Every structure is written in C-alpha cells, then in structure tokens.
mmCIF file of C-alpha atoms in Angstrom:
data_model
loop_
_atom_site.group_PDB
_atom_site.id
_atom_site.type_symbol
_atom_site.label_atom_id
_atom_site.label_comp_id
_atom_site.label_asym_id
_atom_site.label_seq_id
_atom_site.Cartn_x
_atom_site.Cartn_y
_atom_site.Cartn_z
ATOM 1 C CA UNK A 176 9.061 -11.904 7.112
ATOM 2 C CA UNK A 177 12.539 -10.495 6.501
ATOM 3 C CA UNK A 178 15.234 -11.509 8.976
ATOM 4 C CA UNK A 179 18.973 -10.866 9.161
ATOM 5 C CA UNK A 180 21.706 -13.030 10.570
ATOM 6 C CA UNK A 181 25.439 -12.453 10.942
ATOM 7 C CA UNK A 182 26.332 -16.144 11.090
ATOM 8 C CA UNK A 183 28.703 -17.568 8.574
ATOM 9 C CA UNK A 184 26.754 -19.058 5.666
ATOM 10 C CA UNK A 185 28.574 -22.264 4.903
ATOM 11 C CA UNK A 186 27.217 -23.967 1.791
ATOM 12 C CA UNK A 187 24.265 -21.572 1.309
ATOM 13 C CA UNK A 188 23.158 -20.192 -2.034
ATOM 14 C CA UNK A 189 20.892 -17.180 -2.720
ATOM 15 C CA UNK A 190 17.579 -18.402 -4.117
ATOM 16 C CA UNK A 191 17.263 -15.242 -6.240
ATOM 17 C CA UNK A 192 20.672 -14.654 -7.876
ATOM 18 C CA UNK A 193 21.943 -18.246 -7.322
ATOM 19 C CA UNK A 194 25.330 -17.035 -6.042
ATOM 20 C CA UNK A 195 27.071 -18.709 -3.141
ATOM 21 C CA UNK A 196 26.623 -16.817 0.110
ATOM 22 C CA UNK A 197 29.597 -15.954 2.275
ATOM 23 C CA UNK A 198 29.229 -14.068 5.514
ATOM 24 C CA UNK A 199 25.967 -12.373 6.404
ATOM 25 C CA UNK A 200 22.690 -13.284 4.703
ATOM 26 C CA UNK A 201 18.944 -12.609 4.790
ATOM 27 C CA UNK A 202 16.001 -14.963 5.169
ATOM 28 C CA UNK A 203 12.375 -14.384 4.137
ATOM 29 C CA UNK A 204 9.627 -17.016 4.281
ATOM 30 C CA UNK A 205 12.261 -19.650 5.090
ATOM 31 C CA UNK A 206 14.267 -18.799 1.977
ATOM 32 C CA UNK A 207 17.825 -17.514 1.965
ATOM 33 C CA UNK A 208 19.097 -14.414 0.145
ATOM 34 C CA UNK A 209 22.516 -12.870 -0.161
ATOM 35 C CA UNK A 210 21.290 -9.284 0.177
ATOM 36 C CA UNK A 211 18.238 -7.138 0.819
ATOM 37 C CA UNK A 212 18.360 -6.135 -2.853
ATOM 38 C CA UNK A 213 17.721 -9.771 -3.836
ATOM 39 C CA UNK A 214 14.863 -9.982 -1.334
ATOM 40 C CA UNK A 215 13.255 -6.874 -2.856
ATOM 41 C CA UNK A 216 13.246 -8.500 -6.284
ATOM 42 C CA UNK A 217 10.702 -11.006 -4.964
ATOM 43 C CA UNK A 218 8.333 -8.329 -3.666
ATOM 44 C CA UNK A 219 5.175 -7.545 -5.670
ATOM 45 C CA UNK A 220 5.258 -4.462 -7.852
ATOM 46 C CA UNK A 221 2.791 -1.591 -7.641
ATOM 47 C CA UNK A 222 0.232 -1.666 -10.442
ATOM 48 C CA UNK A 223 0.638 2.084 -10.897
ATOM 49 C CA UNK A 224 4.269 3.104 -10.347
ATOM 50 C CA UNK A 225 5.827 -0.333 -10.891
ATOM 51 C CA UNK A 226 8.041 -0.144 -7.795
ATOM 52 C CA UNK A 227 8.343 -3.180 -5.494
ATOM 53 C CA UNK A 228 6.897 -2.968 -1.994
ATOM 54 C CA UNK A 229 6.672 -5.095 1.127
ATOM 55 C CA UNK A 230 3.091 -4.161 2.080
ATOM 56 C CA UNK A 231 0.483 -2.889 -0.374
ATOM 57 C CA UNK A 232 -3.210 -2.126 -0.787
ATOM 58 C CA UNK A 233 -5.645 -4.245 -2.795
ATOM 59 C CA UNK A 234 -8.700 -2.463 -4.212
ATOM 60 C CA UNK A 235 -12.113 -4.136 -4.132
ATOM 61 C CA UNK A 236 -12.889 -2.644 -7.571
ATOM 62 C CA UNK A 237 -10.138 -4.782 -9.138
ATOM 63 C CA UNK A 238 -8.495 -7.331 -6.818
ATOM 64 C CA UNK A 239 -6.008 -8.236 -9.543
ATOM 65 C CA UNK A 240 -4.237 -4.910 -8.960
ATOM 66 C CA UNK A 241 -2.192 -4.069 -5.875
ATOM 67 C CA UNK A 242 -0.835 -0.611 -5.069
ATOM 68 C CA UNK A 243 1.951 0.627 -2.855
ATOM 69 C CA UNK A 244 0.852 2.815 0.054
ATOM 70 C CA UNK A 245 1.891 6.011 -1.757
ATOM 71 C CA UNK A 246 -0.053 5.250 -4.936
ATOM 72 C CA UNK A 247 -3.068 3.892 -3.032
ATOM 73 C CA UNK A 248 -3.449 7.338 -1.456
ATOM 74 C CA UNK A 249 -3.821 9.053 -4.845
ATOM 75 C CA UNK A 250 -7.176 10.374 -6.071
ATOM 76 C CA UNK A 251 -9.344 7.586 -7.513
ATOM 77 C CA UNK A 252 -10.748 7.820 -11.034
ATOM 78 C CA UNK A 253 -14.485 8.620 -10.997
ATOM 79 C CA UNK A 254 -15.134 5.844 -13.514
ATOM 80 C CA UNK A 255 -12.978 2.810 -12.632
ATOM 81 C CA UNK A 256 -12.519 3.996 -9.004
ATOM 82 C CA UNK A 257 -8.868 3.002 -8.938
ATOM 83 C CA UNK A 258 -6.110 5.387 -7.746
ATOM 84 C CA UNK A 259 -4.156 7.004 -10.542
ATOM 85 C CA UNK A 260 -2.398 10.111 -11.802
ATOM 86 C CA UNK A 261 -5.720 11.570 -12.847
ATOM 87 C CA UNK A 262 -6.583 14.602 -14.903
ATOM 88 C CA UNK A 263 -9.456 16.855 -13.947
ATOM 89 C CA UNK A 264 -12.491 17.361 -16.174
ATOM 90 C CA UNK A 265 -14.142 20.770 -16.317
ATOM 91 C CA UNK A 266 -16.882 19.749 -13.873
ATOM 92 C CA UNK A 267 -14.336 18.705 -11.244
ATOM 93 C CA UNK A 268 -14.314 14.938 -11.806
ATOM 94 C CA UNK A 269 -10.957 13.135 -11.827
ATOM 95 C CA UNK A 270 -10.304 10.585 -14.581
ATOM 96 C CA UNK A 271 -7.357 8.237 -15.070
ATOM 97 C CA UNK A 272 -5.407 8.107 -18.365
ATOM 98 C CA UNK A 273 -6.772 4.645 -19.236
ATOM 99 C CA UNK A 274 -10.416 5.664 -18.851
ATOM 100 C CA UNK A 275 -9.790 9.008 -20.567
ATOM 101 C CA UNK A 276 -8.403 7.238 -23.636
ATOM 102 C CA UNK A 277 -11.815 5.511 -24.071
ATOM 103 C CA UNK A 278 -14.006 8.358 -22.836
ATOM 104 C CA UNK A 279 -17.077 9.413 -24.834
ATOM 105 C CA UNK A 280 -17.582 13.168 -25.109
ATOM 106 C CA UNK A 281 -19.337 13.343 -28.472
ATOM 107 C CA UNK A 282 -23.140 13.409 -28.128
ATOM 108 C CA UNK A 283 -23.721 11.849 -31.542
ATOM 109 C CA UNK A 284 -21.535 8.851 -30.727
ATOM 110 C CA UNK A 285 -23.110 8.546 -27.278
ATOM 111 C CA UNK A 286 -26.597 8.461 -28.809
ATOM 112 C CA UNK A 287 -25.521 5.702 -31.208
ATOM 113 C CA UNK A 288 -24.327 3.669 -28.209
ATOM 114 C CA UNK A 289 -27.583 4.374 -26.336
ATOM 115 C CA UNK A 290 -29.666 3.283 -29.330
ATOM 116 C CA UNK A 291 -27.651 0.070 -29.700
ATOM 117 C CA UNK A 292 -28.031 -0.783 -26.016
ATOM 118 C CA UNK A 293 -31.774 -0.128 -26.150
ATOM 119 C CA UNK A 294 -32.227 -2.261 -29.257
ATOM 120 C CA UNK A 295 -30.237 -5.188 -27.904
ATOM 121 C CA UNK A 296 -32.093 -5.104 -24.593
ATOM 122 C CA UNK A 297 -35.347 -5.299 -26.549
ATOM 123 C CA UNK A 298 -34.260 -7.963 -29.022
ATOM 124 C CA UNK A 299 -32.087 -10.238 -26.884
ATOM 125 C CA UNK A 300 -33.345 -9.717 -23.321
ATOM 126 C CA UNK A 301 -36.979 -8.816 -24.115
ATOM 127 C CA UNK A 302 -36.684 -5.708 -21.947
ATOM 128 C CA UNK A 303 -37.785 -2.369 -23.250
ATOM 129 C CA UNK A 304 -40.571 0.090 -23.945
ATOM 130 C CA UNK A 305 -41.718 1.949 -27.027
ATOM 131 C CA UNK A 306 -41.614 5.305 -25.310
ATOM 132 C CA UNK A 307 -39.855 8.225 -26.893
ATOM 133 C CA UNK A 308 -36.836 8.809 -24.635
ATOM 134 C CA UNK A 309 -34.632 11.861 -24.940
ATOM 135 C CA UNK A 310 -30.964 10.961 -24.347
ATOM 136 C CA UNK A 311 -28.441 13.585 -23.271
ATOM 137 C CA UNK A 312 -24.877 13.797 -21.975
ATOM 138 C CA UNK A 313 -24.459 16.071 -18.998
ATOM 139 C CA UNK A 314 -22.095 17.255 -16.255
ATOM 140 C CA UNK A 315 -21.977 16.056 -12.662
ATOM 141 C CA UNK A 316 -23.508 19.249 -11.150
ATOM 142 C CA UNK A 317 -26.377 19.149 -13.648
ATOM 143 C CA UNK A 318 -26.972 15.457 -13.017
ATOM 144 C CA UNK A 319 -27.061 16.019 -9.256
ATOM 145 C CA UNK A 320 -29.515 18.905 -9.653
ATOM 146 C CA UNK A 321 -31.827 16.932 -11.923
ATOM 147 C CA UNK A 322 -31.722 14.028 -9.508
ATOM 148 C CA UNK A 323 -32.866 16.234 -6.623
ATOM 149 C CA UNK A 324 -35.524 17.915 -8.788
ATOM 150 C CA UNK A 325 -36.861 14.447 -9.655
ATOM 151 C CA UNK A 326 -37.225 13.598 -5.980
ATOM 152 C CA UNK A 327 -34.341 11.127 -5.823
ATOM 153 C CA UNK A 328 -32.331 11.640 -2.662
ATOM 154 C CA UNK A 329 -30.720 8.213 -2.298
ATOM 155 C CA UNK A 330 -27.719 9.166 -4.370
ATOM 156 C CA UNK A 331 -26.992 8.403 -7.993
ATOM 157 C CA UNK A 332 -24.512 6.390 -9.968
ATOM 158 C CA UNK A 333 -23.460 7.914 -13.284
ATOM 159 C CA UNK A 334 -26.819 8.524 -14.932
ATOM 160 C CA UNK A 335 -30.476 9.352 -14.340
ATOM 161 C CA UNK A 336 -33.856 8.260 -15.680
ATOM 162 C CA UNK A 337 -36.109 11.313 -15.658
ATOM 163 C CA UNK A 338 -39.903 11.165 -15.870
ATOM 164 C CA UNK A 339 -41.904 14.370 -15.852
ATOM 165 C CA UNK A 340 -45.582 15.095 -16.459
ATOM 166 C CA UNK A 341 -48.452 17.480 -15.793
ATOM 167 C CA UNK A 342 -51.297 16.161 -13.655
ATOM 168 C CA UNK A 343 -54.758 17.460 -14.520
ATOM 169 C CA UNK A 344 -57.699 17.065 -12.131
ATOM 170 C CA UNK A 345 -61.183 17.162 -13.598
ATOM 171 C CA UNK A 346 -64.450 16.993 -11.658
ATOM 172 C CA UNK A 347 -67.353 15.354 -13.467
ATOM 173 C CA UNK A 348 -70.825 16.226 -12.230
ATOM 174 C CA UNK A 349 -74.146 14.674 -13.145
ATOM 175 C CA UNK A 350 -77.490 16.335 -13.841
ATOM 176 C CA UNK A 351 -78.987 13.824 -11.437
ATOM 177 C CA UNK A 352 -78.673 15.245 -7.922
ATOM 178 C CA UNK A 353 -78.308 11.872 -6.178
ATOM 179 C CA UNK A 354 -75.143 10.993 -8.124
ATOM 180 C CA UNK A 355 -72.058 12.302 -6.408
ATOM 181 C CA UNK A 356 -69.471 14.248 -8.437
ATOM 182 C CA UNK A 357 -66.571 12.130 -9.674
ATOM 183 C CA UNK A 358 -62.965 13.297 -9.688
ATOM 184 C CA UNK A 359 -60.753 12.161 -12.546
ATOM 185 C CA UNK A 360 -56.972 12.593 -12.506
ATOM 186 C CA UNK A 361 -54.981 12.146 -15.668
ATOM 187 C CA UNK A 362 -51.497 12.923 -16.897
ATOM 188 C CA UNK A 363 -50.523 15.044 -19.851
ATOM 189 C CA UNK A 364 -47.254 16.189 -21.357
ATOM 190 C CA UNK A 365 -45.381 13.117 -20.167
ATOM 191 C CA UNK A 366 -41.668 13.360 -20.906
ATOM 192 C CA UNK A 367 -39.044 10.669 -20.540
ATOM 193 C CA UNK A 368 -35.337 11.343 -20.588
ATOM 194 C CA UNK A 369 -32.089 9.599 -19.724
ATOM 195 C CA UNK A 370 -29.018 11.581 -18.763
ATOM 196 C CA UNK A 371 -25.490 10.160 -18.591
ATOM 197 C CA UNK A 372 -22.265 11.822 -17.569
ATOM 198 C CA UNK A 373 -19.982 12.844 -20.404
ATOM 199 C CA UNK A 374 -16.504 11.349 -20.289
ATOM 200 C CA UNK A 375 -17.541 7.771 -19.503
ATOM 201 C CA UNK A 376 -15.553 5.016 -21.238
ATOM 202 C CA UNK A 377 -17.688 3.228 -23.832
ATOM 203 C CA UNK A 378 -18.087 0.057 -21.751
ATOM 204 C CA UNK A 379 -19.168 2.103 -18.721
ATOM 205 C CA UNK A 380 -21.602 4.152 -20.815
ATOM 206 C CA UNK A 381 -23.186 0.887 -22.005
ATOM 207 C CA UNK A 382 -23.661 -0.188 -18.379
ATOM 208 C CA UNK A 383 -25.170 3.169 -17.391
ATOM 209 C CA UNK A 384 -27.574 3.166 -20.363
ATOM 210 C CA UNK A 385 -28.761 -0.341 -19.446
ATOM 211 C CA UNK A 386 -29.226 0.672 -15.799
ATOM 212 C CA UNK A 387 -31.374 3.683 -16.691
ATOM 213 C CA UNK A 388 -33.355 1.814 -19.355
ATOM 214 C CA UNK A 389 -34.181 -0.761 -16.664
ATOM 215 C CA UNK A 390 -35.773 2.072 -14.675
ATOM 216 C CA UNK A 391 -37.854 2.968 -17.728
ATOM 217 C CA UNK A 392 -39.023 -0.647 -18.068
ATOM 218 C CA UNK A 393 -39.928 -0.935 -14.378
ATOM 219 C CA UNK A 394 -41.762 2.397 -14.331
ATOM 220 C CA UNK A 395 -43.829 1.239 -17.315
ATOM 221 C CA UNK A 396 -44.598 -2.265 -16.040
ATOM 222 C CA UNK A 397 -44.527 -1.961 -12.234
ATOM 223 C CA UNK A 398 -44.976 1.746 -11.462
ATOM 224 C CA UNK A 399 -46.147 1.207 -7.893
ATOM 225 C CA UNK A 400 -42.851 -0.153 -6.583
ATOM 226 C CA UNK A 401 -41.511 2.413 -4.125
ATOM 227 C CA UNK A 402 -38.726 0.427 -2.465
ATOM 228 C CA UNK A 403 -35.453 1.977 -3.638
ATOM 229 C CA UNK A 404 -33.580 -1.277 -2.996
ATOM 230 C CA UNK A 405 -35.835 -3.090 -5.460
ATOM 231 C CA UNK A 406 -35.779 -0.303 -8.041
ATOM 232 C CA UNK A 407 -32.011 0.192 -7.965
ATOM 233 C CA UNK A 408 -31.362 -3.522 -7.444
ATOM 234 C CA UNK A 409 -33.359 -4.318 -10.595
ATOM 235 C CA UNK A 410 -31.486 -1.661 -12.567
ATOM 236 C CA UNK A 411 -28.136 -3.075 -11.445
ATOM 237 C CA UNK A 412 -29.333 -6.593 -12.264
ATOM 238 C CA UNK A 413 -30.166 -5.533 -15.834
ATOM 239 C CA UNK A 414 -26.805 -3.745 -16.032
ATOM 240 C CA UNK A 415 -25.000 -7.034 -15.279
ATOM 241 C CA UNK A 416 -26.987 -8.767 -18.025
ATOM 242 C CA UNK A 417 -26.044 -6.000 -20.472
ATOM 243 C CA UNK A 418 -22.391 -6.240 -19.466
ATOM 244 C CA UNK A 419 -22.441 -9.944 -20.323
ATOM 245 C CA UNK A 420 -24.250 -9.206 -23.566
ATOM 246 C CA UNK A 421 -21.577 -6.715 -24.669
ATOM 247 C CA UNK A 422 -18.599 -8.750 -23.433
ATOM 248 C CA UNK A 423 -17.887 -6.505 -20.447
ATOM 249 C CA UNK A 424 -18.543 -9.020 -17.669
ATOM 250 C CA UNK A 425 -15.461 -7.811 -15.770
ATOM 251 C CA UNK A 426 -17.512 -4.718 -14.821
ATOM 252 C CA UNK A 427 -19.911 -6.920 -12.858
ATOM 253 C CA UNK A 428 -17.363 -7.383 -10.079
ATOM 254 C CA UNK A 429 -18.120 -3.902 -8.770
ATOM 255 C CA UNK A 430 -21.883 -4.477 -8.855
ATOM 256 C CA UNK A 431 -21.684 -7.884 -7.205
ATOM 257 C CA UNK A 432 -19.418 -6.670 -4.384
ATOM 258 C CA UNK A 433 -20.884 -3.204 -3.924
ATOM 259 C CA UNK A 434 -21.392 -2.688 -0.153
ATOM 260 C CA UNK A 435 -23.960 0.091 -0.687
ATOM 261 C CA UNK A 436 -27.200 -0.777 1.197
ATOM 262 C CA UNK A 437 -29.369 0.353 -1.737
ATOM 263 C CA UNK A 438 -27.452 -0.497 -4.912
ATOM 264 C CA UNK A 439 -25.389 -3.437 -3.662
ATOM 265 C CA UNK A 440 -27.881 -5.067 -1.288
ATOM 266 C CA UNK A 441 -30.668 -4.352 -3.755
ATOM 267 C CA UNK A 442 -28.807 -6.078 -6.585
ATOM 268 C CA UNK A 443 -28.094 -9.143 -4.479
ATOM 269 C CA UNK A 444 -31.723 -9.362 -3.351
ATOM 270 C CA UNK A 445 -33.031 -9.210 -6.929
ATOM 271 C CA UNK A 446 -30.346 -11.508 -8.357
ATOM 272 C CA UNK A 447 -30.854 -14.114 -5.627
ATOM 273 C CA UNK A 448 -34.627 -14.040 -6.077
ATOM 274 C CA UNK A 449 -34.262 -14.507 -9.843
ATOM 275 C CA UNK A 450 -31.818 -17.381 -9.287
ATOM 276 C CA UNK A 451 -34.259 -19.119 -6.917
ATOM 277 C CA UNK A 452 -37.584 -18.429 -8.677
ATOM 278 C CA UNK A 453 -36.658 -17.652 -12.265
ATOM 279 C CA UNK A 454 -37.364 -14.349 -13.969
ATOM 280 C CA UNK A 455 -41.086 -15.142 -14.322
ATOM 281 C CA UNK A 456 -41.137 -15.581 -10.551
ATOM 282 C CA UNK A 457 -39.261 -12.318 -10.159
ATOM 283 C CA UNK A 458 -41.881 -10.491 -12.237
ATOM 284 C CA UNK A 459 -44.673 -11.980 -10.110
ATOM 285 C CA UNK A 460 -42.825 -10.684 -7.072
ATOM 286 C CA UNK A 461 -42.645 -7.230 -8.662
ATOM 287 C CA UNK A 462 -46.384 -7.408 -9.348
ATOM 288 C CA UNK A 463 -47.063 -8.099 -5.674
ATOM 289 C CA UNK A 464 -45.088 -4.969 -4.780
ATOM 290 C CA UNK A 465 -46.846 -2.734 -7.331
ATOM 291 C CA UNK A 466 -50.559 -2.136 -6.589
ATOM 292 C CA UNK A 467 -52.563 -1.550 -9.747
ATOM 293 C CA UNK A 468 -54.105 1.584 -8.305
ATOM 294 C CA UNK A 469 -50.749 3.244 -7.685
ATOM 295 C CA UNK A 470 -48.838 5.103 -10.367
ATOM 296 C CA UNK A 471 -45.686 6.933 -9.423
ATOM 297 C CA UNK A 472 -42.744 8.195 -11.391
ATOM 298 C CA UNK A 473 -39.257 6.704 -11.226
#
C-alpha cells in the first residue's frame, strides 16, 4: 500500500536508490522511498508491454505471466489463450506472434507430425488402432460444421475425430414357416478421419492429434460409452500423457485446471480413477460402461 507523508525524514534512506531522504517521502509495505518513481521501480512489469503496474491480471492458462489491465483486455490468442497483439488468420481466428512463429500450415509437415504421434502412442503407450485414418488440416468454420454433422454438440477443442459409415439392414427368411425372419444390421463403407485446425504450433498440434487418436482408440475398444465426460475426459487424459512423452508437460496446466464441465471435469474423473485403480482398473471401468451389444460412433 502506497502512503505519503510530509514529515521531515531524519536519518531515512530510500530502499530503492539508497539515497538519503530529506523532506517528504513515501512508504509502501513498511518500506521507505524517496519518490513515487522509486516505488514504481518495485512494481511488477506486464508480461506483454513491459510497463510496471500496481494491480494486474494473472491468467489461469499461465500463472507465471501477469498483465496490466490494458493488456489483459486485449484479444486472446486462440492457441495459447493469452492476451496479445494478435494477427488475424483468414478464418477469423486471432493468433499471437509467439504461436504464429511455430504455427503449422503445411499439410505435409502436419501429416508427418500426426504419423509420429500415432506411432509413439502405439509403441510407448500401447494405445492405437490399425485403422486407416485420413488426416487433414482445416479451418474453424469447416471444423465446426463437421462437428455438427457428426452429431457432436458439446463443443470442440481444436480438432475432430470423424467416423462415418453406411448401415445396411438385411432380412433373412427361412423356408421353414415356423422360423421367424431374422434382421441383420451391418456397416459398410466405414471411414475414419481426424481433422485439426491449421495454424496450430507444433506442440499444440501434437496434443490435438493425441486427443483425437484417443477417441479412435475408445471407439474401437469401448464403442458403447455415451457419456461425453468420459469420452472427452479420456481424450484429455491421453493428451497429457502425450505431452509428457514429447516434453511438452507445461501444456498440461490448461487441461488440469480446465473448468469446463465436460473436458475439465471429465479429465479429472478419468485421471483420478486411473490414479486410484491403475489403468487396468480404468479399462475395466470403461468395459462396464460399454455394453457389448451397443455400437455407436464417436
């Protein structure tokens, strides 16, 4: 707290500039300063503009950074979610200079990253399928449209696992009149795809690929799970494991503290269950939530 006094300052010295104080002086947190300018030198500096401030804003996405009120009001980057002097991408998203410098726009490079993530999940985490998955970069409007077309209305992060198929119904009759006709339903033309937004920094693209590949694994192994908290919580759980695998554990702060009732609460439910029962116990829990007779798409 900054205070001012007009009393004579006999024998006082400014704790900042170390000069002897004569006449008026300032106090802050029980320390004495010769001027307000010296007090301001002790204030924290904004992580964006670098100017000192008395009261700032700390962002949950990165508590190590504090912003002055003016900078905190700026548009947040779509990727890191921190306020910045962003530039606009052609689909309307705002991206900060730091994330833009690492952004992936080239489809060939993005597919190499996707393939590496998929291989390492298989080899090191024993998570994966042998399905043929089409990988594609896309824009935000296209991703939102595909999400709605796939029946997902809970909101999306930065990617989408897409599963499409044709369902064929066939009635089998018997020449014996006392045997009732049997209806058989089977799927054909199954197609699996993963879409990720273009312009993601490499480390964020890795996280998104892992998240969507976790959906592929769950749809293959436990297709009857309908609870969005479990489905998205599992995908976020795998994303944290991939972040550790690739040395990007700092990204897990957002996942662990996410207040979203589906993504955040779902992650914490899955992670806590795995911590208490082990991953084998977690898979048994998934099995109890996925009736064998039910097969739905993710």
